XYZ file of C-alpha atoms in Angstrom:
330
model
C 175.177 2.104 88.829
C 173.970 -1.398 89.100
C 176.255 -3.542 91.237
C 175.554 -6.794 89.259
C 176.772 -4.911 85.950
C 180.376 -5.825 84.815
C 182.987 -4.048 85.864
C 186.050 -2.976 83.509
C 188.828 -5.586 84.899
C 185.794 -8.221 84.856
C 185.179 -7.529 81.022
C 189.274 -7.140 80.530
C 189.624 -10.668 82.211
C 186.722 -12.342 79.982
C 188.483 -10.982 76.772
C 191.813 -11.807 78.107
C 191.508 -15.230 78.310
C 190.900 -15.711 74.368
C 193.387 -13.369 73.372
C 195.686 -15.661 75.108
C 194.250 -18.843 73.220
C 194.858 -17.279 69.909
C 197.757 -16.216 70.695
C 199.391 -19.222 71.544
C 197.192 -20.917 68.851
C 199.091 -18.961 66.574
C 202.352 -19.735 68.234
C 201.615 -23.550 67.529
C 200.726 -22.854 64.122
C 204.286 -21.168 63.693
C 205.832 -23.633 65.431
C 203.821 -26.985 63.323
C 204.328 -25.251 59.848
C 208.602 -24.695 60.970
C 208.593 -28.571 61.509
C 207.039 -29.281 58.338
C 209.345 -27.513 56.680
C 212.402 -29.258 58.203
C 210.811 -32.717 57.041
C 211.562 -34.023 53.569
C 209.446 -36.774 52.136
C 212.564 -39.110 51.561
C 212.700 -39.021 55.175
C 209.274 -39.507 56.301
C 208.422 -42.507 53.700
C 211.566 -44.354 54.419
C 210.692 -43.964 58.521
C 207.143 -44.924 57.622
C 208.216 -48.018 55.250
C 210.674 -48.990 57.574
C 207.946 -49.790 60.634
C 205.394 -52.622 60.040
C 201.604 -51.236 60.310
C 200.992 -53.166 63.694
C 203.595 -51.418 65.275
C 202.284 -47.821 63.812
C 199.225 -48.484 65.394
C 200.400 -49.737 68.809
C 202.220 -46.699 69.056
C 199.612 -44.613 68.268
C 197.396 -46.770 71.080
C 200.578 -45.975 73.513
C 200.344 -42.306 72.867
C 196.402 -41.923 73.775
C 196.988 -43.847 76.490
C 200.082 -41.845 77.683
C 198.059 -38.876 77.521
C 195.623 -40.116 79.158
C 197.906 -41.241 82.228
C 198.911 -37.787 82.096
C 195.726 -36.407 83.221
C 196.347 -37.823 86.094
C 199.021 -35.764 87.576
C 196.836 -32.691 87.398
C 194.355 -35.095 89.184
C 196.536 -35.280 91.934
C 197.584 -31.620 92.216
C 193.902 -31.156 92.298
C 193.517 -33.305 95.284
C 196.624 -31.908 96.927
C 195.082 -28.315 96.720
C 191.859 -29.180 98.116
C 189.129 -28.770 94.853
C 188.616 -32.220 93.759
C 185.014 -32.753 93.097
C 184.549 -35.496 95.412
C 186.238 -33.783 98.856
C 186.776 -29.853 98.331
C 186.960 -27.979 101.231
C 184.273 -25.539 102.082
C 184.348 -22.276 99.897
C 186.984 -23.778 97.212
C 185.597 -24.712 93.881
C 185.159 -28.257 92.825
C 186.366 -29.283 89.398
C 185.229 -31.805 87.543
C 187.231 -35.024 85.840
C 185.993 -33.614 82.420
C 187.579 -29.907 83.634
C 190.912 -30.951 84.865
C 191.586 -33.762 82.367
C 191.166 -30.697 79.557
C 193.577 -28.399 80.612
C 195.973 -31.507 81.947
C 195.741 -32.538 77.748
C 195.877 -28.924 76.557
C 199.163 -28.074 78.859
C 201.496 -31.082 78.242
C 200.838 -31.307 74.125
C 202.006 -27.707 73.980
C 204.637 -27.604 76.706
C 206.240 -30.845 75.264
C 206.291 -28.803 71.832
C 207.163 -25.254 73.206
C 208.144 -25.708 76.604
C 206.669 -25.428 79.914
C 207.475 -21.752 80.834
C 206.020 -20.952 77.716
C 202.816 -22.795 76.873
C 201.989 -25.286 79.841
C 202.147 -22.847 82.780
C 200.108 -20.238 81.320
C 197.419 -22.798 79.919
C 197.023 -23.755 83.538
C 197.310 -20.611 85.520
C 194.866 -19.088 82.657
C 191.971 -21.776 83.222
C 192.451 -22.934 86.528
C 192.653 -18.831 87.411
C 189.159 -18.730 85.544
C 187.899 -21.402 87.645
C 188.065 -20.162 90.789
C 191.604 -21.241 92.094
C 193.652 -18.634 93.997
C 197.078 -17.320 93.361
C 198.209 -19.672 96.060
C 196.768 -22.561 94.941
C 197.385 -22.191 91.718
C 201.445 -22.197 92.908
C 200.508 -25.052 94.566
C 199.152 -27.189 91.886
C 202.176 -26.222 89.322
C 204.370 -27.194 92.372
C 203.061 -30.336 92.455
C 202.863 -31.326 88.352
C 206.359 -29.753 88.191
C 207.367 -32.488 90.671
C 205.626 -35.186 89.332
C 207.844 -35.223 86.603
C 210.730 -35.569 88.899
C 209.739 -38.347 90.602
C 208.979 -40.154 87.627
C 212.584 -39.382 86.464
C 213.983 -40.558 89.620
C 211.723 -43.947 90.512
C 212.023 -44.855 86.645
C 215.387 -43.719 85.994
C 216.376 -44.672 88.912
C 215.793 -48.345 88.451
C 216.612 -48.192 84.238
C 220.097 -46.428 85.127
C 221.179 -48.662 88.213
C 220.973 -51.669 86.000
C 221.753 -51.052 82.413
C 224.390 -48.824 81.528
C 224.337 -45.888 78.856
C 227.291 -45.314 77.071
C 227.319 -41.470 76.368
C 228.342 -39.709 73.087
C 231.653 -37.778 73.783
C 230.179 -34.748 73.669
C 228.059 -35.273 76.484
C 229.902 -35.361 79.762
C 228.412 -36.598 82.768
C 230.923 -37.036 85.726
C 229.602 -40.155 87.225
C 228.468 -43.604 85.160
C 224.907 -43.854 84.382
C 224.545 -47.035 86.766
C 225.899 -44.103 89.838
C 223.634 -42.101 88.610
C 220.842 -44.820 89.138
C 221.464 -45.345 92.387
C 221.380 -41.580 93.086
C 218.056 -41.013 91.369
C 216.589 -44.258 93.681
C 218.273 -42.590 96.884
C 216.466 -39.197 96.057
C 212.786 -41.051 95.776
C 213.668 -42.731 98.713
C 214.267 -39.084 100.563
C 211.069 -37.840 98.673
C 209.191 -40.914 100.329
C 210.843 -40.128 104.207
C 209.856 -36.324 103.749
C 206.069 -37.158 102.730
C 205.957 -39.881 105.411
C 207.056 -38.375 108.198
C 207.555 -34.895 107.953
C 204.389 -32.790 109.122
C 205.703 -28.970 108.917
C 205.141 -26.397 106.055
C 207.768 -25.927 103.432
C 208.134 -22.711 102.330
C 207.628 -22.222 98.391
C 207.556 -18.883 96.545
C 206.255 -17.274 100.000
C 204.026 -20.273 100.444
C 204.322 -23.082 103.419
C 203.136 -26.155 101.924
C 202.765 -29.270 103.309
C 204.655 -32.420 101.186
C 201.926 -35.030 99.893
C 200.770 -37.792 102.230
C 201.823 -40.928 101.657
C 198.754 -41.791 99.871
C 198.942 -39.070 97.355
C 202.274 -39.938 97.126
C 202.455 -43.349 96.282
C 199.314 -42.702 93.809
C 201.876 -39.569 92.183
C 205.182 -42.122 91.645
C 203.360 -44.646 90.185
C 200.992 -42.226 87.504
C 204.737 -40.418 86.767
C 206.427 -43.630 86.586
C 203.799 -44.985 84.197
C 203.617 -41.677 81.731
C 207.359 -41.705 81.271
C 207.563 -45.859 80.723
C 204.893 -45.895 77.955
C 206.218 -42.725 76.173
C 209.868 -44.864 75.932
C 208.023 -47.827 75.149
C 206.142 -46.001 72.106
C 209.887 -45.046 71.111
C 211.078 -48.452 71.284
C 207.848 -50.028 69.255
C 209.294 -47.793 66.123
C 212.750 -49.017 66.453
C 213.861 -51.309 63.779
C 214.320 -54.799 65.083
C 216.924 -56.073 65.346
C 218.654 -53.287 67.204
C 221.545 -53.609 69.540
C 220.289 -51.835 72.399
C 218.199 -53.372 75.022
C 214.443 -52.132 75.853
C 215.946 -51.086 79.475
C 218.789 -49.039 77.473
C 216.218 -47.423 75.104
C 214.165 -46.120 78.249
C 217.416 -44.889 79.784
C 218.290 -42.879 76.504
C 214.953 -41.248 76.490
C 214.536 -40.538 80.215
C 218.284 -38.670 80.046
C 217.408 -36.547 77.049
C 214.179 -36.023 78.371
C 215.795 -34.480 81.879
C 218.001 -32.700 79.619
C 215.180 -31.240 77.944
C 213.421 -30.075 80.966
C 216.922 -28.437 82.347
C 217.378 -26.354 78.857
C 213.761 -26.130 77.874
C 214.824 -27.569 74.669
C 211.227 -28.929 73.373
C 211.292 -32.528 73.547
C 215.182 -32.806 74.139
C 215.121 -32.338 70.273
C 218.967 -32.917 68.992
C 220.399 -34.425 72.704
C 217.917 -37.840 72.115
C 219.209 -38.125 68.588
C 222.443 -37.610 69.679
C 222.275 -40.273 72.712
C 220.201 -43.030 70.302
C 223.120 -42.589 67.620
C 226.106 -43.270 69.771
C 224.216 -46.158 71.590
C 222.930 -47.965 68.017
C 226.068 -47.187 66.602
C 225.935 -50.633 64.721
C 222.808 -50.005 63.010
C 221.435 -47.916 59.869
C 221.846 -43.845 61.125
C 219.169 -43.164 58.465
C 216.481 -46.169 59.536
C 217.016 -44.759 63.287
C 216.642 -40.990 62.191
C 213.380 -42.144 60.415
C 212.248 -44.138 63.554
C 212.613 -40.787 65.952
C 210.902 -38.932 63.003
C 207.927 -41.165 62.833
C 208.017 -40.896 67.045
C 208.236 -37.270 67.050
C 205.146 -36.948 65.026
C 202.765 -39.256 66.879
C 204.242 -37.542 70.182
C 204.628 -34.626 70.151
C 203.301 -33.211 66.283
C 199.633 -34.889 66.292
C 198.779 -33.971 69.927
C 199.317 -30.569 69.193
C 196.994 -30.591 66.261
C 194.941 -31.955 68.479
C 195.442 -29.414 71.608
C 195.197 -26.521 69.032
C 192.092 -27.101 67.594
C 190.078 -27.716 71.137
C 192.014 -24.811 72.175
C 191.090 -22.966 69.676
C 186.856 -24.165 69.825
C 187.092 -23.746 73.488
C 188.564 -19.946 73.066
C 185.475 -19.222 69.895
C 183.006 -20.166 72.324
C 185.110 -17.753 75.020
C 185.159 -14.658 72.641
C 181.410 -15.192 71.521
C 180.719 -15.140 75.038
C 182.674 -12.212 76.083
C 181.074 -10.319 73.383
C 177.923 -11.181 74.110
C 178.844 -9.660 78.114
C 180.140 -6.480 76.659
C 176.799 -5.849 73.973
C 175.051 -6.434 77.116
């Protein structure tokens, strides 16, 4: 038998990969066409004639560039595994900007849309798996991304909560103020700063012992977190009719709570707890001109990006397949 001829679990990992893509290409699909449905055009043209054309297209500018930002988290895990391109350690694989920014992209548009467990840790274990990484650093990286979005909750929240306050519809119970909460959030990335300053011994994670992110890394993974979640509230608060009573500070706060929610219930974009939240807060203004606004934001968020995500997923998996096949015919 010739050793440099594919073995059975090679070929079954080639074809495995784009089975996966179309599978959760086909998931999206489900998922985009279930939206549409919910959408009536009464609703869409009165959120669309409702927001002047400037402020469609800042928000659309906000979006790429909130994507963009978001790249860099899995930037940073990549670093704080070891394979960036510019310092990987001996025998790991380097990956390239044009790699990691692909599956960063690919991962949040469908994990905002179908949640993490479901679409955004699988994109990543399946490419960064197919790339060389290990089991352990693969834990590693998610680790890291998964905590990103914590410490932009806490740094940004943080700050948002300790100084404007959030009045909370009654159904929604939290049993301190928003403004305690604040403080909390800002004592908790204060702790997260202490540990990755000072403290040099391995965690232990899923069987792991990692070591927290030097201050370096650290300082560069607040402030890309902190700037993904302000200009994804600030895209929400461009669509907002003016004239609202809420403040931009009390329109960040909104989002950033529905958005923890969200990430606690893997609800998809904290769909129904920010509509509740922006309702009792703007309780003074037009319910239908604000349920057109979060319409209009939904779609530029989280609907368009996974257009987007699905169709370079699903070019990226054609080009797998007609490669697989050609490694089985051979």
């Amino acid at each position: 038998m010739n050793n440099n001829e594919p073995t059975l679990v090679g070929r079954l990992k080639k074809i495995a990969g784009p089975v996966f893509g179309l599978i959760l290409f086909s998931v999206a699909a489900s998922f985009l066409y279930k939206k549409t449905q919910e959408i009536t055009w009464d609703e869409f043209a009165a959120g669309v004639a409702n927001i002047p054309l400037a402020y469609h297209l800042l928000a659309c500018l906000l979006v790429a560039l909130n994507y963009f930002v978001l790249t860099g988290n899995d930037v940073l895990a990549v670093q704080f595994v070891g394979t960036g391109s510019s310092g990987a350690e001996e025998g790991r694989p380097r990956l390239s900007y044009r790699k990691v920014g692909l599956v960063s992209f690919l991962a949040y548009a469908f994990s905002n849309n179908i949640g993490a467990v479901a679409a955004g840790i699988p994109i990543r274990v399946r490419f960064y798996s197919g790339w060389g990484l290990g089991t352990a650093q693969i834990v590693a990286l998610l680790a890291f991304t998964s905590l990103s979005f914590w410490v932009g909750v806490c740094m940004v929240g943080g700050v948002v909560l300790s100084i404007a306050e959030i009045p909370m519809p009654p159904k929604i119970d939290l049993p301190v103020s928003s403004r305690i909460l604040g403080f909390t959030l800002l004592a908790a990335i204060a702790l997260y700063a202490a540990l990755c300053t000072w403290w040099r011994r391995p965690l232990p994670l899923a069987g792991l012992k990692l070591l927290p992110p030097g201050p370096a890394l650290m300082r560069k993974q607040i402030v890309v977190a902190s700037m993904d979640l302000i200009l994804v509230a600030t895209t929400l608060y461009v669509l907002l009719p003016s004239g609202i009573s809420a403040s931009y500070l009390q329109v960040v706060g909104v989002y950033l709570l529905a958005l923890a929610a969200a990430m606690l219930t893997q609800v998809p974009g904290g769909l129904g707890v920010l509509e509740a939240i922006l309702l009792t807060l703007l309780a003074s203004s037009d319910e239908a001109v604000i349920l057109g606004a979060l319409l209009i934001f939904r779609i530029y968020y989280y609907v368009v990006p996974l257009l987007v995500a699905s169709v370079v997923l699903a070019t990226v998996e054609v080009r797998s397949t007609r490669a697989a096949r050609k490694l089985l015919s051979g």
